[in-house]
Amino acid sequence: MHLPYLHALDGIPFDGYVTMLEYAGIGVAMGNACDAAKAAADYVTDDITADGLAKALAHFGLI
């Protein structure tokens, strides 16, 4: 499965990612995320360029 990189979250400040991950029911960080985002996440997947989104969806049984 190939999912193109979406720029929907570009420009969110560093702490915005952490807040979003903490607020989400299940926070998933990409493998190339900053260390603080990874620490706040419930699950860390691969880099977006290594099909990280598809791997996270598969991990949670969504695909």
CSV table of C-alpha atoms in Angstrom, one decimal:
chain,number,residue,atom,x,y,z
A,1,MET,CA,0.0,0.0,0.0
A,2,HIS,CA,1.4,3.4,-1.0
A,3,LEU,CA,0.1,6.5,0.8
A,4,PRO,CA,1.5,9.8,-0.3
A,5,TYR,CA,2.9,12.1,2.3
A,6,LEU,CA,0.3,14.7,3.3
A,7,HIS,CA,1.3,18.1,4.5
A,8,ALA,CA,-1.7,18.4,6.8
A,9,LEU,CA,0.4,18.7,9.9
A,10,ASP,CA,3.2,20.8,8.5
A,11,GLY,CA,3.7,24.0,10.5
A,12,ILE,CA,2.3,22.7,13.8
A,13,PRO,CA,4.8,23.7,16.5
A,14,PHE,CA,6.9,21.1,18.2
A,15,ASP,CA,4.7,21.0,21.3
A,16,GLY,CA,1.6,20.8,19.1
A,17,TYR,CA,2.5,17.3,18.1
A,18,VAL,CA,3.0,16.3,21.8
A,19,THR,CA,-0.3,17.9,22.8
A,20,MET,CA,-2.1,16.1,19.9
A,21,LEU,CA,-0.6,12.8,20.7
A,22,GLU,CA,-1.5,13.1,24.4
A,23,TYR,CA,-5.1,14.1,23.6
A,24,ALA,CA,-5.7,11.3,21.0
A,25,GLY,CA,-7.2,8.1,22.1
A,26,ILE,CA,-4.2,6.3,20.7
A,27,GLY,CA,-1.2,8.5,19.7
A,28,VAL,CA,1.0,7.2,16.9
A,29,ALA,CA,4.3,8.9,16.1
A,30,MET,CA,6.2,8.3,12.8
A,31,GLY,CA,9.7,7.0,13.1
A,32,ASN,CA,11.2,10.3,12.0
A,33,ALA,CA,9.3,12.3,14.7
A,34,CYS,CA,11.1,14.3,17.3
A,35,ASP,CA,12.0,12.5,20.5
A,36,ALA,CA,9.4,14.3,22.5
A,37,ALA,CA,6.6,13.2,20.1
A,38,LYS,CA,7.9,9.6,20.2
A,39,ALA,CA,7.8,9.7,24.0
A,40,ALA,CA,4.2,11.1,24.1
A,41,ALA,CA,3.0,8.4,21.6
A,42,ASP,CA,1.4,5.1,22.5
A,43,TYR,CA,3.0,3.5,19.4
A,44,VAL,CA,5.9,4.5,17.2
A,45,THR,CA,5.9,3.2,13.7
A,46,ASP,CA,8.4,3.4,10.8
A,47,ASP,CA,9.3,6.6,8.9
A,48,ILE,CA,6.7,7.9,6.6
A,49,THR,CA,8.9,7.0,3.6
A,50,ALA,CA,9.1,3.4,4.8
A,51,ASP,CA,5.3,3.0,4.7
A,52,GLY,CA,5.0,3.9,8.4
A,53,LEU,CA,1.4,4.9,8.1
A,54,ALA,CA,0.4,1.6,6.5
A,55,LYS,CA,2.3,-0.3,9.1
A,56,ALA,CA,0.6,1.5,11.9
A,57,LEU,CA,-2.8,0.9,10.4
A,58,ALA,CA,-2.0,-2.8,10.1
A,59,HIS,CA,-0.6,-2.9,13.7
A,60,PHE,CA,-4.0,-1.7,14.9
A,61,GLY,CA,-5.9,-4.1,12.6
A,62,LEU,CA,-7.4,-1.3,10.5
A,63,ILE,CA,-6.2,-2.7,7.2
